[in-house]
Short mmCIF file of C-alpha atoms in Angstrom, two decimals:
data_model
loop_
_atom_site.label_atom_id
_atom_site.label_comp_id
_atom_site.label_asym_id
_atom_site.label_seq_id
_atom_site.Cartn_x
_atom_site.Cartn_y
_atom_site.Cartn_z
CA UNK B 11 144.43 130.82 112.88
CA UNK B 12 145.44 127.17 112.84
CA UNK B 13 143.94 125.37 109.78
CA UNK B 14 144.78 121.84 110.94
CA UNK B 15 141.72 119.56 110.85
CA UNK B 16 140.93 118.28 114.38
CA UNK B 17 140.77 114.46 114.44
CA UNK B 18 137.63 114.63 116.62
CA UNK B 19 135.78 115.85 113.52
CA UNK B 20 135.76 112.37 111.91
CA UNK B 21 133.12 110.64 114.03
CA UNK B 22 130.60 113.55 114.07
CA UNK B 23 131.06 113.76 110.28
CA UNK B 24 130.11 110.08 109.95
CA UNK B 25 127.12 110.61 112.27
CA UNK B 26 126.02 113.59 110.15
CA UNK B 27 126.39 111.80 106.83
CA UNK B 28 124.57 108.67 107.97
CA UNK B 29 121.59 110.57 109.45
CA UNK B 30 119.48 110.25 106.23
CA UNK B 31 119.80 106.45 106.49
CA UNK B 32 118.69 106.44 110.14
CA UNK B 33 115.75 108.65 109.17
CA UNK B 34 114.93 106.26 106.34
CA UNK B 35 114.86 103.33 108.79
CA UNK B 36 112.68 105.27 111.24
CA UNK B 37 110.14 106.09 108.51
CA UNK B 38 109.67 102.35 108.01
CA UNK B 39 108.47 101.90 111.63
CA UNK B 40 104.75 101.21 111.54
CA UNK B 41 104.09 102.98 114.87
CA UNK B 42 105.38 106.30 113.49
CA UNK B 43 103.80 106.05 110.04
CA UNK B 44 102.60 109.44 108.69
CA UNK B 45 103.86 111.23 111.83
CA UNK B 46 106.61 113.24 110.16
CA UNK B 47 107.62 115.37 113.16
CA UNK B 48 107.78 112.32 115.45
CA UNK B 49 109.81 110.42 112.84
CA UNK B 50 112.39 113.20 112.69
CA UNK B 51 112.58 113.50 116.48
CA UNK B 52 113.02 109.72 116.85
CA UNK B 53 115.82 109.72 114.24
CA UNK B 54 117.58 112.63 116.02
CA UNK B 55 117.34 110.84 119.39
CA UNK B 56 118.60 107.57 117.91
CA UNK B 57 121.49 109.18 116.05
CA UNK B 58 122.33 111.35 119.09
CA UNK B 59 122.46 108.22 121.25
CA UNK B 60 124.79 106.49 118.75
CA UNK B 61 127.01 109.62 118.72
CA UNK B 62 127.35 109.74 122.51
CA UNK B 63 127.91 105.98 122.79
CA UNK B 64 130.53 105.99 120.01
CA UNK B 65 132.23 109.09 121.42
CA UNK B 66 132.77 107.28 124.72
CA UNK B 67 134.14 104.15 123.06
CA UNK B 68 136.51 105.64 120.43
CA UNK B 69 140.30 105.79 120.87
CA UNK B 70 141.48 108.94 122.68
CA UNK B 71 142.72 110.73 119.57
CA UNK B 72 139.29 110.51 117.89
CA UNK B 73 136.97 111.11 120.80
CA UNK B 74 136.08 114.29 122.68
CA UNK B 75 137.90 114.37 126.02
CA UNK B 76 137.61 117.89 127.41
CA UNK B 77 134.38 119.87 127.75
CA UNK B 78 135.54 122.10 124.87
CA UNK B 79 135.84 119.02 122.59
CA UNK B 80 132.33 117.86 123.54
CA UNK B 81 130.99 121.34 122.81
CA UNK B 82 132.69 121.41 119.40
CA UNK B 83 131.50 117.97 118.31
CA UNK B 84 127.99 118.55 119.71
CA UNK B 85 127.71 121.75 117.66
CA UNK B 86 128.87 119.88 114.57
CA UNK B 87 126.27 117.13 115.01
CA UNK B 88 123.55 119.66 115.94
CA UNK B 89 124.35 121.74 112.84
CA UNK B 90 123.79 118.73 110.59
CA UNK B 91 120.49 117.96 112.36
CA UNK B 92 119.37 121.57 111.82
CA UNK B 93 120.23 121.31 108.13
CA UNK B 94 118.24 118.08 107.76
CA UNK B 95 115.39 119.63 109.74
CA UNK B 96 115.12 122.43 107.17
CA UNK B 97 114.93 119.89 104.33
CA UNK B 98 112.51 117.63 106.23
CA UNK B 99 110.20 120.55 107.09
CA UNK B 100 110.17 121.58 103.45
CA UNK B 101 109.35 118.07 102.26
CA UNK B 102 106.67 117.36 104.85
CA UNK B 103 105.11 120.81 105.41
CA UNK B 104 106.05 122.91 102.37
CA UNK B 105 103.06 124.92 101.14
CA UNK B 106 104.72 126.13 97.92
CA UNK B 107 106.24 122.70 97.29
CA UNK B 108 102.81 121.14 97.63
CA UNK B 109 101.49 123.57 95.02
CA UNK B 110 104.33 122.56 92.67
CA UNK B 111 103.44 118.89 93.23
CA UNK B 112 99.79 119.66 92.45
CA UNK B 113 100.93 121.11 89.11
CA UNK B 114 103.26 118.13 88.53
CA UNK B 115 100.43 115.63 89.04
CA UNK B 116 98.03 117.53 86.79
CA UNK B 117 98.00 116.47 83.16
CA UNK B 118 97.37 120.04 81.98
CA UNK B 119 97.88 123.68 83.02
CA UNK B 120 95.73 124.64 86.01
CA UNK B 121 94.04 127.89 86.97
CA UNK B 122 94.59 129.33 90.45
CA UNK B 123 91.17 128.02 91.53
CA UNK B 124 91.99 124.53 90.25
CA UNK B 125 95.31 124.49 92.15
CA UNK B 126 93.44 125.52 95.31
CA UNK B 127 90.80 122.78 94.75
CA UNK B 128 93.27 120.01 93.91
CA UNK B 129 95.78 121.05 96.61
CA UNK B 130 97.15 118.18 98.72
CA UNK B 131 95.68 115.40 96.61
CA UNK B 132 92.23 116.99 96.47
CA UNK B 133 91.97 118.01 100.13
CA UNK B 134 91.81 121.66 99.02
CA UNK B 135 93.27 124.80 100.55
CA UNK B 136 90.96 124.76 103.57
CA UNK B 137 92.95 121.70 104.73
CA UNK B 138 95.81 124.11 105.57
CA UNK B 139 93.47 126.18 107.74
CA UNK B 140 92.21 123.11 109.61
CA UNK B 141 95.74 121.68 109.98
CA UNK B 142 97.43 124.88 111.20
CA UNK B 143 94.56 125.96 113.49
CA UNK B 144 94.48 122.41 114.92
CA UNK B 145 98.20 122.73 115.70
CA UNK B 146 97.74 126.16 117.30
CA UNK B 147 94.86 124.86 119.44
CA UNK B 148 96.89 121.81 120.54
CA UNK B 149 99.77 124.12 121.52
CA UNK B 150 97.37 126.28 123.58
CA UNK B 151 97.94 129.40 121.46
CA UNK B 152 94.37 129.86 120.14
CA UNK B 153 90.95 128.58 121.09
CA UNK B 154 87.82 128.20 119.00
CA UNK B 155 84.93 130.24 120.37
CA UNK B 156 82.04 129.07 118.21
CA UNK B 157 82.88 130.16 114.66
CA UNK B 158 85.49 132.58 115.97
CA UNK B 159 89.18 132.06 116.63
CA UNK B 160 90.56 133.74 119.73
CA UNK B 161 94.12 134.26 120.90
CA UNK B 162 94.93 132.80 124.33
CA UNK B 163 96.50 134.96 127.04
CA UNK B 164 99.25 135.13 127.97
CA UNK B 165 100.84 132.39 125.80
CA UNK B 166 99.26 133.15 122.41
CA UNK B 167 99.74 136.90 122.87
CA UNK B 168 103.36 136.41 123.99
CA UNK B 169 104.22 134.39 120.86
CA UNK B 170 102.45 136.95 118.63
CA UNK B 171 104.46 139.81 120.21
CA UNK B 172 107.73 137.82 119.84
CA UNK B 173 106.80 137.19 116.20
CA UNK B 174 106.19 140.90 115.61
CA UNK B 175 109.59 141.72 117.15
CA UNK B 176 111.29 139.10 114.91
CA UNK B 177 109.64 140.62 111.79
CA UNK B 178 110.95 144.06 112.80
CA UNK B 179 114.49 142.78 113.46
CA UNK B 180 114.66 140.89 110.16
CA UNK B 181 113.19 143.89 108.31
CA UNK B 182 110.54 141.81 106.55
CA UNK B 183 107.79 143.65 104.68
CA UNK B 184 105.64 140.61 104.02
CA UNK B 185 105.40 137.31 105.89
CA UNK B 186 103.58 133.99 105.66
CA UNK T 2 136.21 124.54 121.36
CA UNK T 3 137.87 127.27 123.39
CA UNK T 4 136.14 130.48 124.39
CA UNK T 5 138.29 132.35 121.85
CA UNK T 6 137.22 130.00 119.03
CA UNK T 7 133.55 130.29 119.97
CA UNK T 8 133.85 134.09 120.24
CA UNK T 9 135.53 134.26 116.81
CA UNK T 10 132.72 132.22 115.22
CA UNK T 11 130.21 134.31 117.17
CA UNK T 12 131.62 137.63 115.97
CA UNK T 13 131.64 136.37 112.36
CA UNK T 14 128.01 135.30 112.83
CA UNK T 15 127.09 138.73 114.24
CA UNK T 16 128.56 140.34 111.14
CA UNK T 17 126.54 137.94 108.99
CA UNK T 18 123.31 138.66 110.91
CA UNK T 19 123.91 142.41 110.60
CA UNK T 20 124.57 142.03 106.86
CA UNK T 21 121.30 140.10 106.37
CA UNK T 22 119.27 142.79 108.20
CA UNK T 23 120.90 145.45 106.05
CA UNK T 24 120.50 143.51 102.77
CA UNK T 25 116.80 142.74 103.36
CA UNK T 26 116.13 146.44 104.09
CA UNK T 27 118.23 147.78 101.21
CA UNK T 28 116.98 145.30 98.56
CA UNK T 29 113.19 145.24 98.95
CA UNK T 30 112.73 143.83 95.43
CA UNK T 31 114.84 140.73 96.05
CA UNK T 32 113.56 137.63 97.84
CA UNK T 33 114.62 137.85 101.53
CA UNK T 34 115.06 134.05 101.59
CA UNK T 35 117.50 134.15 98.66
CA UNK T 36 119.40 137.04 100.28
CA UNK T 37 119.95 135.34 103.66
CA UNK T 38 121.01 132.03 102.04
CA UNK T 39 123.34 133.75 99.55
CA UNK T 40 124.93 135.75 102.39
CA UNK T 41 125.34 132.58 104.49
CA UNK T 42 127.26 130.97 101.60
CA UNK T 43 129.30 134.15 101.04
CA UNK T 44 130.28 134.47 104.71
CA UNK T 45 131.21 130.77 104.86
CA UNK T 46 133.53 131.18 101.84
CA UNK T 47 134.92 134.48 103.10
CA UNK T 48 135.74 132.87 106.45
CA UNK T 49 138.79 131.20 104.81
CA UNK T 50 140.72 134.40 104.00
CA UNK T 51 139.33 136.06 107.14
CA UNK T 52 140.58 133.12 109.23
CA UNK T 53 144.01 133.32 107.58
CA UNK T 54 144.28 137.03 108.34
CA UNK T 55 142.68 137.09 111.80
CA UNK T 56 145.24 137.43 114.61
CA UNK T 57 143.47 134.78 116.71
CA UNK T 58 145.08 131.89 118.61
CA UNK T 59 142.62 129.13 117.77
CA UNK T 60 141.56 126.45 115.31
CA UNK T 61 139.73 127.64 112.19
CA UNK T 62 137.44 124.59 111.91
CA UNK T 63 136.23 124.88 115.48
CA UNK T 64 135.44 128.58 114.97
CA UNK T 65 133.72 127.75 111.67
CA UNK T 66 131.60 125.13 113.47
CA UNK T 67 130.41 127.78 115.94
CA UNK T 68 129.58 130.11 113.04
CA UNK T 69 127.74 127.34 111.13
CA UNK T 70 125.70 126.32 114.17
CA UNK T 71 124.64 129.90 114.95
CA UNK T 72 123.89 130.60 111.27
CA UNK T 73 121.69 127.52 110.94
CA UNK T 74 119.77 128.55 114.10
CA UNK T 75 119.37 132.00 112.52
CA UNK T 76 118.15 130.48 109.23
CA UNK T 77 115.59 128.32 111.05
CA UNK T 78 114.22 131.32 112.99
CA UNK T 79 114.27 133.44 109.83
CA UNK T 80 112.43 130.75 107.84
CA UNK T 81 109.76 130.41 110.51
CA UNK T 82 109.30 134.20 110.70
CA UNK T 83 109.20 134.62 106.94
CA UNK T 84 106.93 131.76 105.92
CA UNK T 85 105.00 130.38 108.89
CA UNK T 86 101.26 130.38 108.29
CA UNK T 87 100.55 129.52 111.93
CA UNK T 88 102.46 132.54 113.25
CA UNK T 89 100.80 134.78 110.69
CA UNK T 90 97.39 133.64 111.97
CA UNK T 91 98.52 134.53 115.53
CA UNK T 92 99.68 137.97 114.36
CA UNK T 93 96.35 138.67 112.63
CA UNK T 94 94.47 137.63 115.76
CA UNK T 95 96.68 139.82 117.98
CA UNK T 96 95.89 142.86 115.82
CA UNK T 97 92.12 142.25 115.76
CA UNK T 98 89.75 143.96 118.21
CA UNK T 99 89.44 141.79 121.34
CA UNK T 100 92.07 139.47 119.73
CA UNK T 101 89.48 137.33 117.95
CA UNK T 102 88.36 136.90 114.34
CA UNK T 103 85.83 134.71 112.49
CA UNK T 104 87.63 131.55 111.29
CA UNK T 105 86.13 132.03 107.81
CA UNK T 106 87.62 135.52 107.60
CA UNK T 107 91.11 134.28 108.53
CA UNK T 108 90.83 131.60 105.85
CA UNK T 109 89.44 133.77 103.04
CA UNK T 110 91.49 136.89 103.76
CA UNK T 111 94.83 135.28 104.39
CA UNK T 112 95.17 131.62 103.32
CA UNK T 113 92.87 131.71 100.29
CA UNK T 114 93.94 135.11 98.95
CA UNK T 115 97.08 136.76 100.31
CA UNK T 116 99.26 133.72 101.10
CA UNK T 117 98.12 131.68 98.08
CA UNK T 118 98.71 134.59 95.69
CA UNK T 119 102.15 135.21 97.25
CA UNK T 120 103.10 131.57 96.63
CA UNK T 121 101.96 131.71 93.00
CA UNK T 122 104.07 134.85 92.60
CA UNK T 123 107.11 133.17 94.20
CA UNK T 124 106.72 130.19 91.85
CA UNK T 125 106.67 132.45 88.78
CA UNK T 126 109.41 134.88 89.86
CA UNK T 127 111.72 131.98 90.78
CA UNK T 128 111.12 130.51 87.32
CA UNK T 129 109.40 127.38 88.65
CA UNK T 130 106.03 127.99 87.00
CA UNK T 131 104.70 130.19 84.22
CA UNK T 132 101.35 131.64 83.22
CA UNK T 133 99.90 130.71 79.86
CA UNK T 134 96.49 131.20 78.25
CA UNK T 135 95.39 127.78 79.55
CA UNK T 136 96.55 128.44 83.11
CA UNK T 137 99.63 127.90 85.27
CA UNK T 138 102.13 125.25 84.27
CA UNK T 139 105.53 124.08 85.53
CA UNK T 140 108.68 125.25 83.76
CA UNK T 141 111.40 122.62 83.12
CA UNK T 142 113.18 123.93 86.27
CA UNK T 143 109.98 123.63 88.31
CA UNK T 144 109.36 120.18 86.86
CA UNK T 145 112.83 118.99 87.90
CA UNK T 146 112.42 120.40 91.42
CA UNK T 147 108.93 118.95 91.90
CA UNK T 148 109.96 115.54 90.48
CA UNK T 149 112.99 115.42 92.85
CA UNK T 150 110.80 116.35 95.81
CA UNK T 151 108.25 113.70 94.85
CA UNK T 152 111.03 111.10 94.63
CA UNK T 153 112.30 112.03 98.11
CA UNK T 154 108.75 111.97 99.49
CA UNK T 155 108.27 108.45 98.10
CA UNK T 156 111.64 107.33 99.46
CA UNK T 157 110.84 108.65 102.95
CA UNK T 158 107.21 107.57 102.80
CA UNK T 159 105.92 111.12 103.25
CA UNK T 160 102.29 110.62 102.24
CA UNK T 161 101.36 114.17 101.24
CA UNK T 162 102.96 117.44 102.29
CA UNK T 163 101.44 120.84 102.91
#
């Protein structure tokens, strides 16, 4: 294979490396405050827009010209966004990380019950249940029937079946 | 990126995906998350000699980009499958009679017990926390990780995670 570095790699690399700064700016927007998913999406859209605009304006040797060049640079930029998404999801939704932070903020060792009680700044573990079920309801995957949770059909059931197939393919013994 | 370059990255990714399925099945005692990430790093490094030896008319970096993109998609789907609480709730509901369960039961059986206990176990087996007579406490490694995460959360104004 040819190991020569394509010159079209330079601009997507800059876009990828500067993404954390764009995300930092977006988090300072009052309208998106505390909306972590929306903040990330807005930063991706903004950075994606800058990438396309720059790609059209760069000199020929640095910009994608053919469809194959656009595909290559788009994959490069998308890969960096996926990497940052993993980190962002961990920071903003990480269950285990939140337990570590509970221990960090405690002045002494905590029992399992104390971690559960002090979880998420004192909101407690049942916050997770409310938060996740709220998300599932908003997505139309479950519905609350009195004190019972019920799976919607066909959407909820479809996702559950797809999830079961994914567990089988990956060979996972335990999930969640 | 030519079709040949994409196909080369795609074939390398297929080998990686096959290796992860095999490794997770053959090493039940090891963390699946550690296995898939370690294999992703290994395949990325091994792509250099493989690229030098492969009789393919194409650019290595373009093929590597295809592999990286597909691998990151795979890691995202794997991560969601392995650790998503929301999907686990859906699975429990799908296996219940008439696909419904009391909300309290879902909470107590899964979030309060199974998932919480699994996280405590992960923290201790990864050397991030340890049990003592007084309770659970962070190890120096866990302290460093949690302090870094807290710093990033402050920087990005993430109020509280979870």
